[in-house]
Short mmCIF file of C-alpha atoms in Angstrom, two decimals:
data_model
loop_
_atom_site.label_atom_id
_atom_site.label_comp_id
_atom_site.label_asym_id
_atom_site.label_seq_id
_atom_site.Cartn_x
_atom_site.Cartn_y
_atom_site.Cartn_z
CA GLY A 1 0.24 0.34 0.06
CA ALA A 2 0.51 3.43 -0.30
CA GLY A 3 1.88 4.31 2.94
CA VAL A 4 1.01 1.89 7.29
CA SER A 5 -2.47 1.43 7.99
CA GLN A 6 -3.37 0.43 11.08
CA SER A 7 -6.85 -0.35 12.19
CA PRO A 8 -8.79 0.17 14.22
CA SER A 9 -8.38 4.03 13.89
CA ASN A 10 -10.18 4.07 18.00
CA LYS A 11 -11.25 2.11 20.54
CA VAL A 12 -12.93 1.39 23.52
CA THR A 13 -12.63 -1.61 25.32
CA GLU A 14 -13.83 -2.55 28.99
CA LYS A 15 -11.28 -3.03 31.63
CA GLY A 16 -10.28 -6.96 31.49
CA LYS A 17 -11.14 -7.61 27.74
CA ASP A 18 -8.89 -8.65 25.39
CA VAL A 19 -7.70 -6.03 21.79
CA GLU A 20 -6.61 -6.76 18.75
CA LEU A 21 -5.19 -4.11 17.12
CA ARG A 22 -3.87 -4.56 13.00
CA CYS A 23 -1.15 -2.95 11.09
CA ASP A 24 -0.76 -3.16 7.39
CA PRO A 25 3.23 -2.51 6.50
CA ILE A 26 4.46 -0.60 2.86
CA SER A 27 4.76 -3.04 0.87
CA GLY A 28 7.98 -4.80 0.09
CA HIS A 29 9.40 -3.17 3.69
CA THR A 30 10.64 -6.12 5.43
CA ALA A 31 10.46 -4.69 9.57
CA LEU A 32 7.93 -3.16 11.40
CA TYR A 33 7.88 -2.09 14.99
CA TRP A 34 5.76 -0.71 17.64
CA TYR A 35 5.45 1.89 19.81
CA ARG A 36 2.77 2.93 22.10
CA GLN A 37 2.59 7.01 23.11
CA SER A 38 0.17 7.36 26.02
CA LEU A 39 -0.99 10.93 26.50
CA GLY A 40 2.29 13.63 26.61
CA GLN A 41 4.64 11.33 26.76
CA GLY A 42 7.55 10.54 24.56
CA LEU A 43 7.53 6.97 22.15
CA GLU A 44 8.01 3.55 24.27
CA PHE A 45 8.88 1.11 21.82
CA LEU A 46 6.99 -2.25 22.08
CA ILE A 47 8.19 -4.89 19.85
CA TYR A 48 10.60 -4.98 16.85
CA PHE A 49 10.05 -7.90 13.91
CA GLN A 50 12.76 -8.00 10.66
CA GLY A 51 12.17 -10.27 8.09
CA ASN A 52 12.20 -13.98 8.58
CA SER A 53 14.07 -12.96 12.02
CA ALA A 54 12.94 -13.85 15.82
CA PRO A 55 10.97 -10.77 16.50
CA ASP A 56 12.92 -8.17 19.52
CA LYS A 57 9.93 -8.18 22.38
CA SER A 58 11.96 -6.82 25.03
CA GLY A 59 9.65 -3.31 25.02
CA LEU A 60 6.67 -5.24 25.83
CA PRO A 61 5.79 -4.25 29.34
CA SER A 62 3.87 -7.39 30.94
CA ASP A 63 2.78 -11.18 29.33
CA ARG A 64 -0.49 -9.14 29.06
CA PHE A 65 1.08 -8.50 25.29
CA SER A 66 1.79 -10.40 22.47
CA ALA A 67 2.06 -9.44 18.37
CA GLU A 68 2.91 -11.51 15.37
CA ARG A 69 3.45 -10.67 11.86
CA THR A 70 2.32 -13.75 9.46
CA GLY A 71 3.73 -13.58 5.92
CA GLY A 72 6.17 -11.25 6.60
CA SER A 73 3.90 -8.19 6.57
CA VAL A 74 0.50 -7.96 8.46
CA SER A 75 1.21 -7.32 12.01
CA THR A 76 -1.53 -7.63 14.95
CA LEU A 77 -0.95 -6.84 18.67
CA THR A 78 -2.91 -8.76 21.19
CA ILE A 79 -3.21 -7.49 24.60
CA GLN A 80 -5.15 -9.50 27.06
CA ARG A 81 -7.15 -8.52 30.13
CA THR A 82 -6.46 -5.05 29.68
CA GLN A 83 -6.24 -2.06 32.04
CA GLN A 84 -6.58 1.54 32.56
CA GLU A 85 -2.28 1.84 31.69
CA ASP A 86 -3.20 0.80 28.60
CA SER A 87 -4.37 3.58 27.14
CA ALA A 88 -3.16 5.39 25.33
CA VAL A 89 -2.27 5.82 20.83
CA TYR A 90 -0.73 2.52 19.39
CA LEU A 91 1.65 3.12 16.56
CA CYS A 92 2.63 1.07 13.34
CA ALA A 93 5.32 1.66 11.50
CA SER A 94 7.93 -0.12 8.79
CA SER A 95 11.00 0.55 7.16
CA PRO A 96 12.26 -0.98 3.44
CA ASP A 97 15.10 -2.95 6.09
CA ALA A 98 17.19 -2.92 9.67
CA SER A 99 20.30 -0.46 8.22
CA ASN A 100 20.34 3.69 7.86
CA TYR A 101 16.43 4.37 6.92
CA GLY A 102 14.22 5.82 9.10
CA TYR A 103 10.68 4.73 10.14
CA THR A 104 7.37 5.51 8.02
CA PHE A 105 4.45 5.66 10.83
CA GLY A 106 0.74 5.16 10.36
CA SER A 107 -1.63 7.33 11.77
CA GLY A 108 -2.45 4.80 15.25
CA THR A 109 -4.78 3.12 17.38
CA ARG A 110 -6.16 5.40 20.19
CA LEU A 111 -7.33 2.34 23.16
CA THR A 112 -9.40 3.99 25.68
CA VAL A 113 -9.55 0.91 28.44
CA VAL A 114 -13.10 1.80 30.60
CA GLN B 1 20.71 8.58 32.13
CA LYS B 2 18.28 8.72 29.13
CA GLU B 3 19.53 7.32 25.65
CA VAL B 4 18.35 9.99 24.24
CA GLU B 5 17.19 13.97 25.77
CA GLN B 6 16.02 16.80 24.51
CA ASN B 7 14.51 20.01 25.87
CA SER B 8 11.20 19.94 26.58
CA GLY B 9 10.24 23.34 25.66
CA PRO B 10 7.81 24.49 24.46
CA LEU B 11 9.88 26.55 22.49
CA SER B 12 7.88 30.20 21.29
CA VAL B 13 9.63 31.69 18.27
CA PRO B 14 7.86 34.54 16.25
CA GLU B 15 7.06 34.25 12.16
CA GLY B 16 10.16 34.19 10.17
CA ALA B 17 12.74 33.59 12.98
CA ILE B 18 15.06 30.50 12.89
CA ALA B 19 13.99 27.94 15.91
CA SER B 20 17.05 25.43 16.99
CA LEU B 21 15.86 22.43 18.73
CA ASN B 22 18.31 20.57 19.97
CA CYS B 23 19.14 16.44 21.49
CA THR B 24 22.06 15.18 23.13
CA TYR B 25 22.11 10.97 23.17
CA SER B 26 24.85 9.29 26.04
CA ASP B 27 26.32 6.45 23.05
CA ARG B 28 29.30 7.67 21.44
CA GLY B 29 29.20 5.16 19.19
CA SER B 30 24.65 6.43 17.96
CA GLN B 31 25.20 5.94 13.99
CA SER B 32 22.17 7.94 12.44
CA PHE B 33 20.10 10.14 13.87
CA PHE B 34 16.83 10.94 12.08
CA TRP B 35 14.22 14.40 13.08
CA TYR B 36 10.80 13.55 13.20
CA ARG B 37 7.92 16.31 13.32
CA GLN B 38 4.36 15.44 15.14
CA TYR B 39 1.07 17.17 15.29
CA SER B 40 -0.94 17.41 17.55
CA GLY B 41 -2.87 14.19 17.12
CA LYS B 42 -1.49 13.32 14.36
CA SER B 43 1.61 10.67 13.55
CA PRO B 44 5.55 11.82 14.19
CA GLU B 45 6.76 12.21 10.63
CA LEU B 46 10.72 11.91 9.33
CA ILE B 47 11.29 15.31 8.00
CA MET B 48 15.42 14.75 8.56
CA PHE B 49 17.88 12.39 8.50
CA ILE B 50 21.90 12.81 9.03
CA TYR B 51 24.75 10.33 9.21
CA SER B 52 28.13 12.18 9.16
CA ASN B 53 29.23 15.21 11.50
CA GLY B 54 28.61 18.78 9.95
CA ASP B 55 25.21 20.05 7.83
CA LYS B 56 22.98 18.68 6.09
CA GLU B 57 20.56 21.23 4.43
CA ASP B 58 16.36 20.53 2.50
CA GLY B 59 14.85 23.99 2.12
CA ARG B 60 14.12 25.50 5.27
CA PHE B 61 15.47 22.56 7.22
CA THR B 62 18.63 21.81 8.65
CA ALA B 63 20.24 19.21 10.61
CA GLN B 64 23.53 19.73 12.40
CA LEU B 65 25.88 16.46 14.10
CA ASN B 66 28.75 16.97 16.24
CA LYS B 67 29.81 13.17 17.47
CA ALA B 68 32.29 14.65 19.28
CA SER B 69 29.85 16.35 21.94
CA GLN B 70 26.83 14.15 21.06
CA TYR B 71 24.84 16.29 19.19
CA VAL B 72 22.37 17.20 17.39
CA SER B 73 20.15 19.61 16.34
CA LEU B 74 17.79 20.68 14.06
CA LEU B 75 17.55 24.64 12.42
CA ILE B 76 14.00 25.41 10.79
CA ARG B 77 14.06 29.04 9.17
CA ASP B 78 11.99 31.37 8.12
CA SER B 79 9.30 29.27 10.40
CA GLN B 80 5.83 29.36 9.66
CA PRO B 81 3.09 29.12 11.88
CA SER B 82 2.13 25.61 10.25
CA ASP B 83 5.64 24.55 11.85
CA SER B 84 4.15 24.91 15.50
CA ALA B 85 4.58 20.82 16.20
CA THR B 86 6.32 18.50 18.68
CA TYR B 87 9.30 18.09 17.37
CA LEU B 88 11.25 14.23 17.64
CA CYS B 89 14.97 13.83 17.76
CA ALA B 90 15.69 9.61 17.32
CA VAL B 91 18.64 7.91 17.34
CA LYS B 92 20.01 4.46 16.37
CA ARG B 93 22.61 2.79 18.59
CA PRO B 94 25.15 0.52 17.74
CA GLY B 95 24.78 -2.70 18.89
CA SER B 96 20.83 -2.12 18.96
CA THR B 97 18.22 -4.92 17.76
CA LEU B 98 19.46 -3.85 13.81
CA GLY B 99 16.58 -0.59 13.24
CA ARG B 100 15.82 0.45 16.00
CA LEU B 101 15.22 4.02 16.79
CA TYR B 102 15.70 5.33 20.37
CA PHE B 103 13.56 8.48 20.94
CA GLY B 104 13.72 11.78 23.16
CA ARG B 105 10.29 12.93 24.65
CA GLY B 106 10.56 16.07 21.81
CA THR B 107 10.57 19.35 22.05
CA GLN B 108 7.60 21.24 21.99
CA LEU B 109 7.58 24.08 19.06
CA THR B 110 5.30 27.32 18.81
CA VAL B 111 5.95 29.26 15.71
CA TRP B 112 3.67 33.06 16.35
CA PRO B 113 2.13 35.26 13.83
#
């Protein structure tokens, strides 16, 4: 696609429910990243996929968070048993490879846990 | 010490002035440096990148890198109200996960007419 596509754009969920966030990177981009940004805060790294390599999960805040990337393209970030502190904008980004390119970000998913 | 530090601002300049945004980083071996612009409620947008010491110019934007001082800056000449945004500095560190960028918390810039 022309850009990084994320869905849904907004999600309101009840505390304790599971949510899935989707990211479709730019076609041909092998590297895919998930970050989150809480209100007024900086970007917090969550997870990184590069081609067929094992993902770097070092930024996932708890075992309630998981992510997968199918076929080297679309990625899904899953949050189980959501908590109010999970409320944030979840940003997906992709880059052509893992070298010196900057990222292209999607428009994000705004998650609100009530 | 945080990997990437920026003054949070806000930085306020009049229209037509030069806005200077600064960033320092902790890992001396860092290789690549990026500036992103983020409008309120929007996602970050890459505006500049620099790899070598010195200046790199692109239109009204100039990125400056000084690896000895571990310092990177962004100058915006002839600032416009449309430049009002938060500017994020990002660094690629050596030995880190390939491709992962470390972001500062951003400097909020306001350009007033």
